[in-house]
mmCIF file of C-alpha atoms and ligand atoms in Angstrom:
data_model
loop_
_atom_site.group_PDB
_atom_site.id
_atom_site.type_symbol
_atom_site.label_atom_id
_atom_site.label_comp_id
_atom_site.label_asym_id
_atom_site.label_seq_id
_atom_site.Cartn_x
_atom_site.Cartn_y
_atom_site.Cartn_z
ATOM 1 C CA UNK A 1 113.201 102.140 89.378
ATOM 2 C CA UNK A 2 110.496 104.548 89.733
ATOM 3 C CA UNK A 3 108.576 104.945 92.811
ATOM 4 C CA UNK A 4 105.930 102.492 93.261
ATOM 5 C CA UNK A 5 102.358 101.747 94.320
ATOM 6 C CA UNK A 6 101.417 98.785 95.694
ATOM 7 C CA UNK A 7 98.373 97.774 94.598
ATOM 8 C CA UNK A 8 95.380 94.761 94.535
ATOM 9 C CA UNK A 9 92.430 93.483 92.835
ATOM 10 C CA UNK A 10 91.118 93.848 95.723
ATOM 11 C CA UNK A 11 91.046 94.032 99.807
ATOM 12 C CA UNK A 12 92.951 91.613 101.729
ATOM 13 C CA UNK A 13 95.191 90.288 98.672
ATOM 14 C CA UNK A 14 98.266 90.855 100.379
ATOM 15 C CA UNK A 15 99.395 94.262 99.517
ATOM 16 C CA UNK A 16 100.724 95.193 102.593
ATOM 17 C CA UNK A 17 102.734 91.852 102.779
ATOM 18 C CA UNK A 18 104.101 92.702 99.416
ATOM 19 C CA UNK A 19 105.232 96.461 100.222
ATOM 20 C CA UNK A 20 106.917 95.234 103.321
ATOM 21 C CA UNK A 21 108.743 92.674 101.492
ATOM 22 C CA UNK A 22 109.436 95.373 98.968
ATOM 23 C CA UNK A 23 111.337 97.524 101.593
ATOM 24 C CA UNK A 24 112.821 94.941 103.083
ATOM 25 C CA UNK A 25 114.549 93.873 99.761
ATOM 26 C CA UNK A 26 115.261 97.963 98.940
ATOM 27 C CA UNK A 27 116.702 98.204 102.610
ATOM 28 C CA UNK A 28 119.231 94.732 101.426
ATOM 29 C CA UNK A 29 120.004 97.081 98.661
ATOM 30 C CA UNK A 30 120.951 100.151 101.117
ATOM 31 C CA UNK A 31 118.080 102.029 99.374
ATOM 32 C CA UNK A 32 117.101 104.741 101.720
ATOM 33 C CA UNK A 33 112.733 103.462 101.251
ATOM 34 C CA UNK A 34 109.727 104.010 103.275
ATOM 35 C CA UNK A 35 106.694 102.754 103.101
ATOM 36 C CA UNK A 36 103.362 105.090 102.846
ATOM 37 C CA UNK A 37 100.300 104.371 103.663
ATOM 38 C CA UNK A 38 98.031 107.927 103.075
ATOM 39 C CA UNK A 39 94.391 106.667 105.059
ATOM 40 C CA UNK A 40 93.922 103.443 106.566
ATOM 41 C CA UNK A 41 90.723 102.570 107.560
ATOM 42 C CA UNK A 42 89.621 99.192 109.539
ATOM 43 C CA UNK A 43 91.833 100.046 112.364
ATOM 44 C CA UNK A 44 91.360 97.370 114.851
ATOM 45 C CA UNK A 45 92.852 97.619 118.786
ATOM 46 C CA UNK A 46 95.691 95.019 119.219
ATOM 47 C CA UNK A 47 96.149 94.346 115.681
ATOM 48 C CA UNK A 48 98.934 95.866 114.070
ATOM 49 C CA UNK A 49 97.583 98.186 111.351
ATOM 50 C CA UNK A 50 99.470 98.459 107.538
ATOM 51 C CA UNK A 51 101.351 101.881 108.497
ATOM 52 C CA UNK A 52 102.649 99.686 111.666
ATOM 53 C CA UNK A 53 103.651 96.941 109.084
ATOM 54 C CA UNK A 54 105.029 99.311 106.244
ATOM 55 C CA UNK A 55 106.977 101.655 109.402
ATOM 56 C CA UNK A 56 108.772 98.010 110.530
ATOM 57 C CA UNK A 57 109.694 96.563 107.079
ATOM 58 C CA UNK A 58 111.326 100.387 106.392
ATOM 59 C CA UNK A 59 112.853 100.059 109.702
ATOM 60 C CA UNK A 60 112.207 103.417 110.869
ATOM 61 C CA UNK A 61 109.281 105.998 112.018
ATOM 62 C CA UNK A 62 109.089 108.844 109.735
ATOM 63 C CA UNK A 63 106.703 111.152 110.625
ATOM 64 C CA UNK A 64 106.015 112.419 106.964
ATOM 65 C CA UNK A 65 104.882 108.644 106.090
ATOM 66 C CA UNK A 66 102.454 108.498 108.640
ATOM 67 C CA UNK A 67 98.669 108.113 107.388
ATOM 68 C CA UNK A 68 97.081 111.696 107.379
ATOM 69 C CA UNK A 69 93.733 110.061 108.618
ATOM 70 C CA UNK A 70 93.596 106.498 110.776
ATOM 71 C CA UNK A 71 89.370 105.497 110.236
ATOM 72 C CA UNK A 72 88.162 102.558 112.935
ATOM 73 C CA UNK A 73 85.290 101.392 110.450
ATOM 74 C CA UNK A 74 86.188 99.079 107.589
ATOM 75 C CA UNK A 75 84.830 100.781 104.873
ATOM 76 C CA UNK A 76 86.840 102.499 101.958
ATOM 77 C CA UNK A 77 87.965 105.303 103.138
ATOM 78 C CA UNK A 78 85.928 107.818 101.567
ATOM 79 C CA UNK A 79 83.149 106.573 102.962
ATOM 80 C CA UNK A 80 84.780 105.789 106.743
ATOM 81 C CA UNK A 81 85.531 109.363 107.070
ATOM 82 C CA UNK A 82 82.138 110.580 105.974
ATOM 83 C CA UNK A 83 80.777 108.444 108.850
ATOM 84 C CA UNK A 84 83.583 110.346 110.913
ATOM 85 C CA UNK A 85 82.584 113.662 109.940
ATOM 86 C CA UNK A 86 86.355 113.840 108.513
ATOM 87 C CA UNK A 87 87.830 114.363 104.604
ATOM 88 C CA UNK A 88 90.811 112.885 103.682
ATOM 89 C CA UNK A 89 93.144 116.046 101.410
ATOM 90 C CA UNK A 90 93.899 114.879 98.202
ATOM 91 C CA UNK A 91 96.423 117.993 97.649
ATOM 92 C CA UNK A 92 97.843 117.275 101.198
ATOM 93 C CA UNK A 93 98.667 113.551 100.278
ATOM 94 C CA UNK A 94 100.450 114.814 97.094
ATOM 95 C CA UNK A 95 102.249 117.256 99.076
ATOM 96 C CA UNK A 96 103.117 114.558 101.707
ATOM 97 C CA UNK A 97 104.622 112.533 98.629
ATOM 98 C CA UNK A 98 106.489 115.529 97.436
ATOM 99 C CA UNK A 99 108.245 115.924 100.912
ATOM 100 C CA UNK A 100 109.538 112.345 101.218
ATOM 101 C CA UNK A 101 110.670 112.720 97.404
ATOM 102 C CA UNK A 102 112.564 116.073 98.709
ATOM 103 C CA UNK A 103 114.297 114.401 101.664
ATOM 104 C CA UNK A 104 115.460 111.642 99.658
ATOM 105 C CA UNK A 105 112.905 108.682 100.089
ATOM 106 C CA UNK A 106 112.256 106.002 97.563
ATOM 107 C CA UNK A 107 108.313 105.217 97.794
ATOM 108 C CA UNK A 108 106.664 102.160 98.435
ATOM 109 C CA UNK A 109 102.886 103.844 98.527
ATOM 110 C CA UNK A 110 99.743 101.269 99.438
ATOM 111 C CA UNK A 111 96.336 102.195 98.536
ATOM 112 C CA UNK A 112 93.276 100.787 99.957
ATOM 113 C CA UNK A 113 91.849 98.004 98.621
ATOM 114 C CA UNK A 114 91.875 98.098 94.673
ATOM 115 C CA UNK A 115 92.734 100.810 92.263
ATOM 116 C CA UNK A 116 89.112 102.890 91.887
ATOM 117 C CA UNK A 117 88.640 102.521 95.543
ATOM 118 C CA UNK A 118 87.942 106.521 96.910
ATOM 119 C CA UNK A 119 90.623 107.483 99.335
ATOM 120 C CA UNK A 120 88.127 110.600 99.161
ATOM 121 C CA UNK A 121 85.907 111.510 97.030
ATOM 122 C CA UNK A 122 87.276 112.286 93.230
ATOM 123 C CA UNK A 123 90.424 110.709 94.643
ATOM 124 C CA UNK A 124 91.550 107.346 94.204
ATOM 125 C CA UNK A 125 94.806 105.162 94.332
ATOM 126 C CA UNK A 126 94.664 105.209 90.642
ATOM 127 C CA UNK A 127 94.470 109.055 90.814
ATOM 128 C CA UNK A 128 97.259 109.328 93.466
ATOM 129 C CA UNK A 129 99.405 107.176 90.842
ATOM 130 C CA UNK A 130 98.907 109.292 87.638
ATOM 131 C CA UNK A 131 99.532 112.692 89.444
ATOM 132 C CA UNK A 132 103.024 111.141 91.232
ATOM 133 C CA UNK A 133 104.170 109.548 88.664
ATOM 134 C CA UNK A 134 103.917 106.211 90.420
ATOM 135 C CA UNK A 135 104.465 102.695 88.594
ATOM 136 C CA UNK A 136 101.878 99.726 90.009
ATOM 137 C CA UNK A 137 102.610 96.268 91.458
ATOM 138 C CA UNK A 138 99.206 94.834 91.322
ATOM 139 C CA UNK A 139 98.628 91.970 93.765
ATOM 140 C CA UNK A 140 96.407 89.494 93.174
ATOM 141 C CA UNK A 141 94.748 85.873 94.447
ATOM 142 C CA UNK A 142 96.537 82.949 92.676
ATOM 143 C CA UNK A 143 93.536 81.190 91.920
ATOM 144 C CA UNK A 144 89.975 81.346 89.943
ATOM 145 C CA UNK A 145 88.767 84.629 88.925
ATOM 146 C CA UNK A 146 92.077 86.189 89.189
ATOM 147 C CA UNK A 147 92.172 87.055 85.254
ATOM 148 C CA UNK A 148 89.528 88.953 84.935
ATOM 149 C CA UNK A 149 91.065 91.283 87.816
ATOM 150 C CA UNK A 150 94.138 91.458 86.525
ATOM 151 C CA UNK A 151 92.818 92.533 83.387
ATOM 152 C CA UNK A 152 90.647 94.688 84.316
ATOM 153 C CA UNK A 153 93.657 96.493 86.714
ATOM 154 C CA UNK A 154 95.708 96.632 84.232
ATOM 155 C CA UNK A 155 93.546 98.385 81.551
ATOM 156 C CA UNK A 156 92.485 100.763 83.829
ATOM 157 C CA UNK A 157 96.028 101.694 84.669
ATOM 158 C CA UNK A 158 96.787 101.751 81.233
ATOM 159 C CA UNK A 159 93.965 103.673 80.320
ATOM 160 C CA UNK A 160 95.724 106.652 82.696
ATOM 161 C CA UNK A 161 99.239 106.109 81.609
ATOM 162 C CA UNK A 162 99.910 104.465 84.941
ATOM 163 C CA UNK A 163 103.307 102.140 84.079
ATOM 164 C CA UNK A 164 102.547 98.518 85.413
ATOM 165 C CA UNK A 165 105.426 97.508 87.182
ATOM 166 C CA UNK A 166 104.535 93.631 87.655
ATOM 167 C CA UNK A 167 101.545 91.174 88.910
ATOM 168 C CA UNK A 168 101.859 89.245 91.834
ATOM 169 C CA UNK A 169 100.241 86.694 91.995
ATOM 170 C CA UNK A 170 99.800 85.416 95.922
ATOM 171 C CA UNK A 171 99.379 83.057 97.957
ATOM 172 C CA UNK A 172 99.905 79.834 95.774
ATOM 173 C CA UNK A 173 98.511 76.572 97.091
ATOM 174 C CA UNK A 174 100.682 73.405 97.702
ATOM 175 C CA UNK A 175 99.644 71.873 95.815
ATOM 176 C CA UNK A 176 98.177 74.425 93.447
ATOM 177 C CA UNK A 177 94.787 74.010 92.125
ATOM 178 C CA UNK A 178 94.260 74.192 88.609
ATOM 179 C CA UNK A 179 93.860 77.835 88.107
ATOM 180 C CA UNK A 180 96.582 77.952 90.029
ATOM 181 C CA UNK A 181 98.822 76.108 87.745
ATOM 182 C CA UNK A 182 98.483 77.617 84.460
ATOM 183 C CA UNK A 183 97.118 81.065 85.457
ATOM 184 C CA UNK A 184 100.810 82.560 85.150
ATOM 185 C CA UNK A 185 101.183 81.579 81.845
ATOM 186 C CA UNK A 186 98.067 82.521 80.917
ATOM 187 C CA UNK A 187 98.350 86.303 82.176
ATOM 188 C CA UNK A 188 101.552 86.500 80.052
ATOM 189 C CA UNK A 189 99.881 85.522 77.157
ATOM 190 C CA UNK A 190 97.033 88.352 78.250
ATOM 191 C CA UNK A 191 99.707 91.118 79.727
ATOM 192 C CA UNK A 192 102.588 90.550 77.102
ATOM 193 C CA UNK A 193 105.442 92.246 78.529
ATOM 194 C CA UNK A 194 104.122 92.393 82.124
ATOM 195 C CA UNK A 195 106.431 90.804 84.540
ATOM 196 C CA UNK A 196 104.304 87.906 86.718
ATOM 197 C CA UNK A 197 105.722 86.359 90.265
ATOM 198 C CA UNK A 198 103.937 83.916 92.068
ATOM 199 C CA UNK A 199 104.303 83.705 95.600
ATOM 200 C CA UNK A 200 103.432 80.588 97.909
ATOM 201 C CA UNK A 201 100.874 80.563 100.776
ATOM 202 C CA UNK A 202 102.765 80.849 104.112
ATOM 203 C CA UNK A 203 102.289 80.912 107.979
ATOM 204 C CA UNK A 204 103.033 83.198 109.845
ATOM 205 C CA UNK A 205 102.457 86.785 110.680
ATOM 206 C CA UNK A 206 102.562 89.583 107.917
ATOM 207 C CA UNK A 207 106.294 90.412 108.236
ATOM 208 C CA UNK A 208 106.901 87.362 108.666
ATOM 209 C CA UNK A 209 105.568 86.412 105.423
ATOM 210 C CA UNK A 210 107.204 89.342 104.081
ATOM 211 C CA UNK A 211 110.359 88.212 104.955
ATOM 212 C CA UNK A 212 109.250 84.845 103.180
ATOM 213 C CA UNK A 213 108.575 86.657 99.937
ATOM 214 C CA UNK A 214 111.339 89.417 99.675
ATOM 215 C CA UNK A 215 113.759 87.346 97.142
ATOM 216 C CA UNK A 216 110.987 86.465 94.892
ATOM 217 C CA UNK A 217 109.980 90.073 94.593
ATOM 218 C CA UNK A 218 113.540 91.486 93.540
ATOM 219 C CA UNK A 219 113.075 91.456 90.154
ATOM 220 C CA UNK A 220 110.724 94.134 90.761
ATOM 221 C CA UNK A 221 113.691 96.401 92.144
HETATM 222 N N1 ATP B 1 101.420 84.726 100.679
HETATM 223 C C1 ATP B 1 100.684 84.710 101.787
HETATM 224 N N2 ATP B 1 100.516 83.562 102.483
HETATM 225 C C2 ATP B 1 99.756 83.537 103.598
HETATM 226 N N3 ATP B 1 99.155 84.610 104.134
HETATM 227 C C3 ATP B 1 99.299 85.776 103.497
HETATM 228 C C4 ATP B 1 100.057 85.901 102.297
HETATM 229 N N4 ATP B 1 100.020 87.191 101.897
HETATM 230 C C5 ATP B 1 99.251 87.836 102.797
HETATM 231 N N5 ATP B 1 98.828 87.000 103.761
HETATM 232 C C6 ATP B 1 97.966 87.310 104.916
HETATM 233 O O1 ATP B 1 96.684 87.674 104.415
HETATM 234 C C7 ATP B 1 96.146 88.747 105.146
HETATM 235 C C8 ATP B 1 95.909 89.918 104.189
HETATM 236 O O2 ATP B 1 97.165 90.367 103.692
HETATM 237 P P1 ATP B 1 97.483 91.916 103.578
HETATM 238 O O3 ATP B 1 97.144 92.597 104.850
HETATM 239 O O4 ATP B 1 98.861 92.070 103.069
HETATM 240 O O5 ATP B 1 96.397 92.296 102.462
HETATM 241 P P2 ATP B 1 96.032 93.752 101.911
HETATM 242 O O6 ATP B 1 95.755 93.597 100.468
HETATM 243 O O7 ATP B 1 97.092 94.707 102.319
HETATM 244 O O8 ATP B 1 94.677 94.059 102.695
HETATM 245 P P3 ATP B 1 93.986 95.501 102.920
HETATM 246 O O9 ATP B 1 93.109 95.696 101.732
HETATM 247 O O10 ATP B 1 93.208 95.295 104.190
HETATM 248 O O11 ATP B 1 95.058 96.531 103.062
HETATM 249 C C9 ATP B 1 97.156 89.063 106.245
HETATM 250 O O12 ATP B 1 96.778 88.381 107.404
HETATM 251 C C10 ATP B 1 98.467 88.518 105.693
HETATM 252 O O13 ATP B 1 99.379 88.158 106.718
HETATM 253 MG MG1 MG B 2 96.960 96.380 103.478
#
C-alpha cells in the first residue's frame, strides 16, 4: 500500500478521526506509521489539536512529523499565516516527507480541509499528493450533498494522476436518512472501481471514535 493522504470534502468531515484509525489499524499490523500533519491552523488552548491526535494514534512523538507551522486563527492556512506574517515551505514539507520515507515511516499525511485548500500559496493538499506520490482516502458526510463532493474530489484527483485509495463515507445516522441509505450504492455506480466504507456516528472523543472505526477501515490497508 502506498503512502496515503487523508483527505475531505471538506473541514470538519472527520479526517483526522480517519488517519488515527488508520494508524491504529497499521500499528495492529506492526507497520512502523506516523501520522503527518504539515500546518494546522485553528489551534485552540485545551483542545487537543490533529498533530496531538495523529502523534497518539501512531503512538509515538517524532519530531520530523511535527507541523512545520501551528496558526491560532481558523482560516486555511495560507491565509492564517499571511495574517501571521509567516509562509508555510512547500519544498520544506516535501523534504519533511522525504525524511520520514528515509527512516522507514509509512505515511498517513492530513491536509487541511479539502483537496484545493492552500497550505500556501500555489500549494495545496492536492499538490502535496501528486509530487509524493501519495494515494487519497477522501472523507466525506454520509448524507445529502455528499455526491456532488465526492465527485467533484475525485475528478480533481484524477485529473492530477492522484490514485484514489477509497471514500469514506462518515458518520452514518441510526437510523440513516434517506441519502444516507442508498448514497453508497449510488457512488459505486458514479466511482466504479472506488472502494466505499461507511462508518456510523459515534460518541465519544476523536480517538475514541477512532478506535470505533479502525476495523471498518482495514480494507484500506
Ligand atoms: N464517525 C463519527 N461520529 C461522531 N463524531 C465524529 C465522527 N467522525 C468525526 N467525528 C467528530 O467530528 C469532529 C470533526 O472530526 P475531525 O476532527 O476528524 O474532522 P476533520 O475533517 O479532521 O476536521 P479539520 O478540517 O478541522 O481537520 C470531531 O469532534 C470528531 O471527534
Ligand atoms: Mg483534522
Amino acid at each position: 500500500v502506498a503512502d496515503l493522504l487523508v483527505t475531505g470534502t471538506d473541514t470538519g468531515v472527520g479526517k483526522t478521526v480517519v488517519a488515527a484509525a488508520l494508524l491504529l489499524g497499521l500499528r495492529a499490523r506492526g507497520v512502523k506509521a506516523v501520522g503527518f500533519k504539515p500546518a494546522e491552523s485553528g489551534i485552540e488552548a485545551g483542545e487537543a489539536a490533529d498533530s496531538e491526535l495523529l502523534a497518539r494514534a501512531s503512538g509515538l512523538d517524532e519530531p520530523l512529523a511535527r507541523p512545520l507551522l501551528r496558526l491560532a486563527e481558523p482560516l486555511a492556512p495560507a491565509v492564517a499565516a499571511d495574517r501571521a506574517g509567516l509562509a508555510l515551505d512547500a519544498e520544506a514539507v516535501r523534504a519533511r516527507v522525504a525524511a520520514l520515507r528515509e527512516a522507514g515511516y509509512r505515511l498517513v499525511v492530513e491536509g487541511a480541509g479539502g483537496l484545493a485548500v492552500p497550505l500556501a500559496w500555489g500549494f495545496t493538499a492536492l499538490d502535496l499528493a501528486a509530487a509524493a506520490g501519495l494515494s487519497a482516502i477522501v472523507v466525506a458526510r454520509a448524507g445529502l450533498g455528499t455526491l456532488n463532493h465526492v465527485c467533484l474530489t475525485a475528478e480533481a484527483l484524477r485529473a492530477r494522476g492522484v490514485p484514489l485509495a477509497g471514500v469514506v463515507l462518515n458518520g452514518r445516522g441510526d437510523p440513516p436518512d434517506l441519502a444516507e441509505q442508498t448514497n453508497p450504492d449510488v457512488l459505486s455506480r458514479l466511482l466504479p472501481g472506488v472502494r466505499v466504507v461507511v462508518t456510523p456516528r459515534t460518541t465519544g472523543g476523536a480517538l475514541e471514535s477512532a478506535r470505533l472505526l479502525q476495523p471498518l477501515l482495514d480494507v484500506f490497508l
